[in-house]
Amino acid sequence: MRSPEFKAQPIGIIHCPYTDPKEAPIQGRFSGTRGEIEVFPEYEEGLKDVDGFSHLIILYWFHRAEGCSLLVKPFLDDEPRGLFATRYPARPNPIGLSVVRLLERKGNILQIAEVDVLDGTPLLDIKPYVPQFDQRESATIGWLTGRL
Ligand SMILES: C[S@@+](CC[C@H](N)C(=O)[O-])C[C@H]1O[C@@H](n2cnc3c(N)ncnc32)[C@H](O)[C@@H]1O
Protein backbone atom coordinates (compact mmCIF):
# COMPACT_ATOMS: atom_id res chain seq x y z
CA MET A 1 0.00 0.00 0.00
CA ARG A 2 1.30 3.44 -0.92
CA SER A 3 1.83 5.93 1.87
CA PRO A 4 -0.35 9.05 1.86
CA GLU A 5 0.72 12.24 0.12
CA PHE A 6 2.59 14.75 2.22
CA LYS A 7 3.29 18.45 2.04
CA ALA A 8 6.67 20.17 1.85
CA GLN A 9 7.10 23.92 2.20
CA PRO A 10 10.10 25.92 0.95
CA ILE A 11 12.27 27.30 3.76
CA GLY A 12 13.94 29.83 1.50
CA ILE A 13 15.02 30.78 -2.02
CA ILE A 14 18.33 30.31 -3.83
CA HIS A 15 19.53 33.33 -5.78
CA CYS A 16 22.21 32.98 -8.45
CA PRO A 17 23.14 34.26 -11.91
CA TYR A 18 21.66 31.39 -13.95
CA THR A 19 18.24 31.89 -15.55
CA ASP A 20 18.62 29.48 -18.48
CA PRO A 21 19.00 25.74 -17.71
CA LYS A 22 21.61 25.52 -20.49
CA GLU A 23 23.83 28.07 -18.71
CA ALA A 24 24.01 26.22 -15.40
CA PRO A 25 26.85 23.73 -14.86
CA ILE A 26 25.95 20.06 -14.60
CA GLN A 27 27.45 20.01 -11.10
CA GLY A 28 28.50 22.98 -8.96
CA ARG A 29 31.84 21.38 -8.25
CA PHE A 30 32.82 22.18 -11.84
CA SER A 31 32.20 25.93 -11.43
CA GLY A 32 33.13 28.57 -8.92
CA THR A 33 29.80 30.34 -9.39
CA ARG A 34 28.59 32.24 -6.39
CA GLY A 35 25.06 32.64 -5.16
CA GLU A 36 23.02 33.52 -2.14
CA ILE A 37 20.61 31.52 -0.06
CA GLU A 38 17.83 33.56 1.48
CA VAL A 39 16.42 31.56 4.36
CA PHE A 40 12.98 32.85 5.33
CA PRO A 41 13.20 34.81 8.62
CA GLU A 42 11.04 32.32 10.54
CA TYR A 43 13.78 29.68 10.04
CA GLU A 44 16.80 31.93 10.79
CA GLU A 45 17.33 30.55 14.31
CA GLY A 46 18.03 27.16 12.74
CA LEU A 47 21.12 28.60 11.07
CA LYS A 48 22.90 28.96 14.42
CA ASP A 49 26.26 27.11 14.23
CA VAL A 50 26.31 26.58 10.45
CA ASP A 51 29.18 29.08 10.22
CA GLY A 52 31.70 26.47 11.34
CA PHE A 53 31.03 24.24 8.32
CA SER A 54 32.92 24.90 5.08
CA HIS A 55 30.33 23.03 2.99
CA LEU A 56 26.59 22.55 3.20
CA ILE A 57 24.25 20.07 1.55
CA ILE A 58 21.26 21.86 0.12
CA LEU A 59 18.07 20.15 -0.98
CA TYR A 60 15.75 22.00 -3.30
CA TRP A 61 12.88 21.71 -5.76
CA PHE A 62 13.74 21.73 -9.49
CA HIS A 63 10.86 24.14 -10.01
CA ARG A 64 11.44 24.52 -13.77
CA ALA A 65 11.76 20.82 -14.57
CA GLU A 66 9.04 19.55 -16.89
CA GLY A 67 7.67 16.06 -17.40
CA CYS A 68 9.43 12.96 -16.28
CA SER A 69 10.70 9.89 -18.05
CA LEU A 70 12.20 6.82 -16.39
CA LEU A 71 14.86 6.49 -19.10
CA VAL A 72 16.81 9.66 -19.83
CA LYS A 73 19.80 10.77 -21.85
CA PRO A 74 21.96 12.29 -19.15
CA PHE A 75 24.24 15.29 -19.70
CA LEU A 76 27.38 13.14 -19.83
CA ASP A 77 26.16 10.35 -22.13
CA ASP A 78 24.21 9.61 -25.32
CA GLU A 79 22.85 6.28 -24.14
CA PRO A 80 19.53 6.20 -22.26
CA ARG A 81 20.10 5.54 -18.57
CA GLY A 82 17.68 4.74 -15.77
CA LEU A 83 16.53 8.01 -14.22
CA PHE A 84 17.54 6.86 -10.73
CA ALA A 85 21.08 6.22 -11.96
CA THR A 86 21.35 9.89 -12.93
CA ARG A 87 21.07 13.38 -11.44
CA TYR A 88 18.62 14.42 -14.18
CA PRO A 89 16.37 17.27 -12.94
CA ALA A 90 12.99 16.02 -14.26
CA ARG A 91 11.99 13.36 -11.72
CA PRO A 92 8.74 12.08 -10.11
CA ASN A 93 9.67 14.25 -7.12
CA PRO A 94 11.98 16.88 -8.65
CA ILE A 95 14.31 17.15 -5.66
CA GLY A 96 17.86 18.38 -6.25
CA LEU A 97 20.88 18.01 -4.00
CA SER A 98 24.05 20.11 -4.12
CA VAL A 99 27.11 20.36 -1.93
CA VAL A 100 27.94 24.08 -1.83
CA ARG A 101 30.80 25.99 -0.24
CA LEU A 102 29.71 28.34 2.54
CA LEU A 103 31.51 31.68 2.23
CA GLU A 104 29.70 33.77 4.82
CA ARG A 105 26.54 33.98 6.86
CA LYS A 106 24.86 37.27 7.71
CA GLY A 107 21.62 36.70 9.60
CA ASN A 108 19.29 34.76 7.33
CA ILE A 109 21.50 35.18 4.26
CA LEU A 110 24.17 32.64 3.27
CA GLN A 111 26.75 33.53 0.64
CA ILE A 112 27.72 30.35 -1.19
CA ALA A 113 29.91 29.12 -4.06
CA GLU A 114 29.87 26.09 -6.41
CA VAL A 115 26.25 26.61 -7.34
CA ASP A 116 24.47 24.64 -10.10
CA VAL A 117 20.85 25.76 -9.72
CA LEU A 118 18.64 28.31 -11.45
CA ASP A 119 17.80 31.64 -9.93
CA GLY A 120 14.69 31.48 -7.75
CA THR A 121 15.01 27.76 -6.93
CA PRO A 122 12.90 26.93 -3.84
CA LEU A 123 15.02 25.63 -0.95
CA LEU A 124 13.72 22.60 0.98
CA ASP A 125 16.46 21.93 3.53
CA ILE A 126 20.06 22.59 4.58
CA LYS A 127 22.38 20.07 6.26
CA PRO A 128 26.07 20.31 7.13
CA TYR A 129 28.41 18.37 4.87
CA VAL A 130 30.45 16.09 7.12
CA PRO A 131 33.15 14.04 5.33
CA GLN A 132 33.03 11.43 8.11
CA PHE A 133 29.31 10.89 7.34
CA ASP A 134 29.12 11.63 3.64
CA GLN A 135 32.35 10.48 2.02
CA ARG A 136 32.82 6.86 0.87
CA GLU A 137 36.38 6.03 -0.21
CA SER A 138 35.26 2.72 -1.78
CA ALA A 139 32.44 4.19 -3.90
CA THR A 140 32.10 2.99 -7.50
CA ILE A 141 30.41 5.13 -10.17
CA GLY A 142 28.73 2.76 -12.64
CA TRP A 143 28.14 4.19 -16.14
CA LEU A 144 29.99 7.39 -15.17
CA THR A 145 33.28 5.49 -14.99
CA GLY A 146 35.81 7.18 -17.26
CA ARG A 147 33.51 10.14 -17.96
CA LEU A 148 34.58 12.48 -15.18
C1 LIG B 1 22.32 17.72 -13.50
S1 LIG B 1 21.48 18.77 -12.35
C2 LIG B 1 22.41 18.46 -10.89
C3 LIG B 1 21.80 19.19 -9.72
C4 LIG B 1 22.25 18.69 -8.38
N1 LIG B 1 23.64 18.95 -8.11
C5 LIG B 1 21.93 17.23 -8.18
O1 LIG B 1 22.85 16.40 -8.31
O2 LIG B 1 20.77 16.90 -7.87
C6 LIG B 1 22.05 20.38 -12.78
C7 LIG B 1 21.21 20.97 -13.89
O3 LIG B 1 19.87 21.09 -13.41
C8 LIG B 1 19.21 22.18 -14.07
N2 LIG B 1 18.53 22.96 -13.04
C9 LIG B 1 19.09 23.62 -12.01
N3 LIG B 1 18.16 24.23 -11.25
C10 LIG B 1 16.96 23.92 -11.81
C11 LIG B 1 15.62 24.23 -11.49
N4 LIG B 1 15.30 24.97 -10.42
N5 LIG B 1 14.64 23.73 -12.29
C12 LIG B 1 14.93 22.98 -13.37
N6 LIG B 1 16.19 22.65 -13.73
C13 LIG B 1 17.20 23.11 -12.97
C14 LIG B 1 20.31 22.97 -14.79
O4 LIG B 1 20.16 22.73 -16.17
C15 LIG B 1 21.62 22.37 -14.29
O5 LIG B 1 22.60 22.35 -15.28
Coordinates of C-alpha atoms and ligand atoms in Angstrom, one line a residue:
M1 CA 0.0 0.0 0.0
R2 CA 1.3 3.4 -0.9
S3 CA 1.8 5.9 1.9
P4 CA -0.4 9.1 1.9
E5 CA 0.7 12.2 0.1
F6 CA 2.6 14.8 2.2
K7 CA 3.3 18.4 2.0
A8 CA 6.7 20.2 1.9
Q9 CA 7.1 23.9 2.2
P10 CA 10.1 25.9 1.0
I11 CA 12.3 27.3 3.8
G12 CA 13.9 29.8 1.5
I13 CA 15.0 30.8 -2.0
I14 CA 18.3 30.3 -3.8
H15 CA 19.5 33.3 -5.8
C16 CA 22.2 33.0 -8.4
P17 CA 23.1 34.3 -11.9
Y18 CA 21.7 31.4 -13.9
T19 CA 18.2 31.9 -15.5
D20 CA 18.6 29.5 -18.5
P21 CA 19.0 25.7 -17.7
K22 CA 21.6 25.5 -20.5
E23 CA 23.8 28.1 -18.7
A24 CA 24.0 26.2 -15.4
P25 CA 26.9 23.7 -14.9
I26 CA 26.0 20.1 -14.6
Q27 CA 27.5 20.0 -11.1
G28 CA 28.5 23.0 -9.0
R29 CA 31.8 21.4 -8.3
F30 CA 32.8 22.2 -11.8
S31 CA 32.2 25.9 -11.4
G32 CA 33.1 28.6 -8.9
T33 CA 29.8 30.3 -9.4
R34 CA 28.6 32.2 -6.4
G35 CA 25.1 32.6 -5.2
E36 CA 23.0 33.5 -2.1
I37 CA 20.6 31.5 -0.1
E38 CA 17.8 33.6 1.5
V39 CA 16.4 31.6 4.4
F40 CA 13.0 32.9 5.3
P41 CA 13.2 34.8 8.6
E42 CA 11.0 32.3 10.5
Y43 CA 13.8 29.7 10.0
E44 CA 16.8 31.9 10.8
E45 CA 17.3 30.6 14.3
G46 CA 18.0 27.2 12.7
L47 CA 21.1 28.6 11.1
K48 CA 22.9 29.0 14.4
D49 CA 26.3 27.1 14.2
V50 CA 26.3 26.6 10.5
D51 CA 29.2 29.1 10.2
G52 CA 31.7 26.5 11.3
F53 CA 31.0 24.2 8.3
S54 CA 32.9 24.9 5.1
H55 CA 30.3 23.0 3.0
L56 CA 26.6 22.5 3.2
I57 CA 24.3 20.1 1.6
I58 CA 21.3 21.9 0.1
L59 CA 18.1 20.2 -1.0
Y60 CA 15.7 22.0 -3.3
W61 CA 12.9 21.7 -5.8
F62 CA 13.7 21.7 -9.5
H63 CA 10.9 24.1 -10.0
R64 CA 11.4 24.5 -13.8
A65 CA 11.8 20.8 -14.6
E66 CA 9.0 19.5 -16.9
G67 CA 7.7 16.1 -17.4
C68 CA 9.4 13.0 -16.3
S69 CA 10.7 9.9 -18.0
L70 CA 12.2 6.8 -16.4
L71 CA 14.9 6.5 -19.1
V72 CA 16.8 9.7 -19.8
K73 CA 19.8 10.8 -21.9
P74 CA 22.0 12.3 -19.1
F75 CA 24.2 15.3 -19.7
L76 CA 27.4 13.1 -19.8
D77 CA 26.2 10.4 -22.1
D78 CA 24.2 9.6 -25.3
E79 CA 22.9 6.3 -24.1
P80 CA 19.5 6.2 -22.3
R81 CA 20.1 5.5 -18.6
G82 CA 17.7 4.7 -15.8
L83 CA 16.5 8.0 -14.2
F84 CA 17.5 6.9 -10.7
A85 CA 21.1 6.2 -12.0
T86 CA 21.3 9.9 -12.9
R87 CA 21.1 13.4 -11.4
Y88 CA 18.6 14.4 -14.2
P89 CA 16.4 17.3 -12.9
A90 CA 13.0 16.0 -14.3
R91 CA 12.0 13.4 -11.7
P92 CA 8.7 12.1 -10.1
N93 CA 9.7 14.2 -7.1
P94 CA 12.0 16.9 -8.6
I95 CA 14.3 17.2 -5.7
G96 CA 17.9 18.4 -6.2
L97 CA 20.9 18.0 -4.0
S98 CA 24.1 20.1 -4.1
V99 CA 27.1 20.4 -1.9
V100 CA 27.9 24.1 -1.8
R101 CA 30.8 26.0 -0.2
L102 CA 29.7 28.3 2.5
L103 CA 31.5 31.7 2.2
E104 CA 29.7 33.8 4.8
R105 CA 26.5 34.0 6.9
K106 CA 24.9 37.3 7.7
G107 CA 21.6 36.7 9.6
N108 CA 19.3 34.8 7.3
I109 CA 21.5 35.2 4.3
L110 CA 24.2 32.6 3.3
Q111 CA 26.8 33.5 0.6
I112 CA 27.7 30.3 -1.2
A113 CA 29.9 29.1 -4.1
E114 CA 29.9 26.1 -6.4
V115 CA 26.2 26.6 -7.3
D116 CA 24.5 24.6 -10.1
V117 CA 20.9 25.8 -9.7
L118 CA 18.6 28.3 -11.5
D119 CA 17.8 31.6 -9.9
G120 CA 14.7 31.5 -7.7
T121 CA 15.0 27.8 -6.9
P122 CA 12.9 26.9 -3.8
L123 CA 15.0 25.6 -0.9
L124 CA 13.7 22.6 1.0
D125 CA 16.5 21.9 3.5
I126 CA 20.1 22.6 4.6
K127 CA 22.4 20.1 6.3
P128 CA 26.1 20.3 7.1
Y129 CA 28.4 18.4 4.9
V130 CA 30.5 16.1 7.1
P131 CA 33.1 14.0 5.3
Q132 CA 33.0 11.4 8.1
F133 CA 29.3 10.9 7.3
D134 CA 29.1 11.6 3.6
Q135 CA 32.4 10.5 2.0
R136 CA 32.8 6.9 0.9
E137 CA 36.4 6.0 -0.2
S138 CA 35.3 2.7 -1.8
A139 CA 32.4 4.2 -3.9
T140 CA 32.1 3.0 -7.5
I141 CA 30.4 5.1 -10.2
G142 CA 28.7 2.8 -12.6
W143 CA 28.1 4.2 -16.1
L144 CA 30.0 7.4 -15.2
T145 CA 33.3 5.5 -15.0
G146 CA 35.8 7.2 -17.3
R147 CA 33.5 10.1 -18.0
L148 CA 34.6 12.5 -15.2
Ligands
LIG1 C1 22.3 17.7 -13.5 S1 21.5 18.8 -12.4 C2 22.4 18.5 -10.9 C3 21.8 19.2 -9.7 C4 22.2 18.7 -8.4 N1 23.6 19.0 -8.1 C5 21.9 17.2 -8.2 O1 22.9 16.4 -8.3 O2 20.8 16.9 -7.9 C6 22.0 20.4 -12.8 C7 21.2 21.0 -13.9 O3 19.9 21.1 -13.4 C8 19.2 22.2 -14.1 N2 18.5 23.0 -13.0 C9 19.1 23.6 -12.0 N3 18.2 24.2 -11.2 C10 17.0 23.9 -11.8 C11 15.6 24.2 -11.5 N4 15.3 25.0 -10.4 N5 14.6 23.7 -12.3 C12 14.9 23.0 -13.4 N6 16.2 22.6 -13.7 C13 17.2 23.1 -13.0 C14 20.3 23.0 -14.8 O4 20.2 22.7 -16.2 C15 21.6 22.4 -14.3 O5 22.6 22.4 -15.3

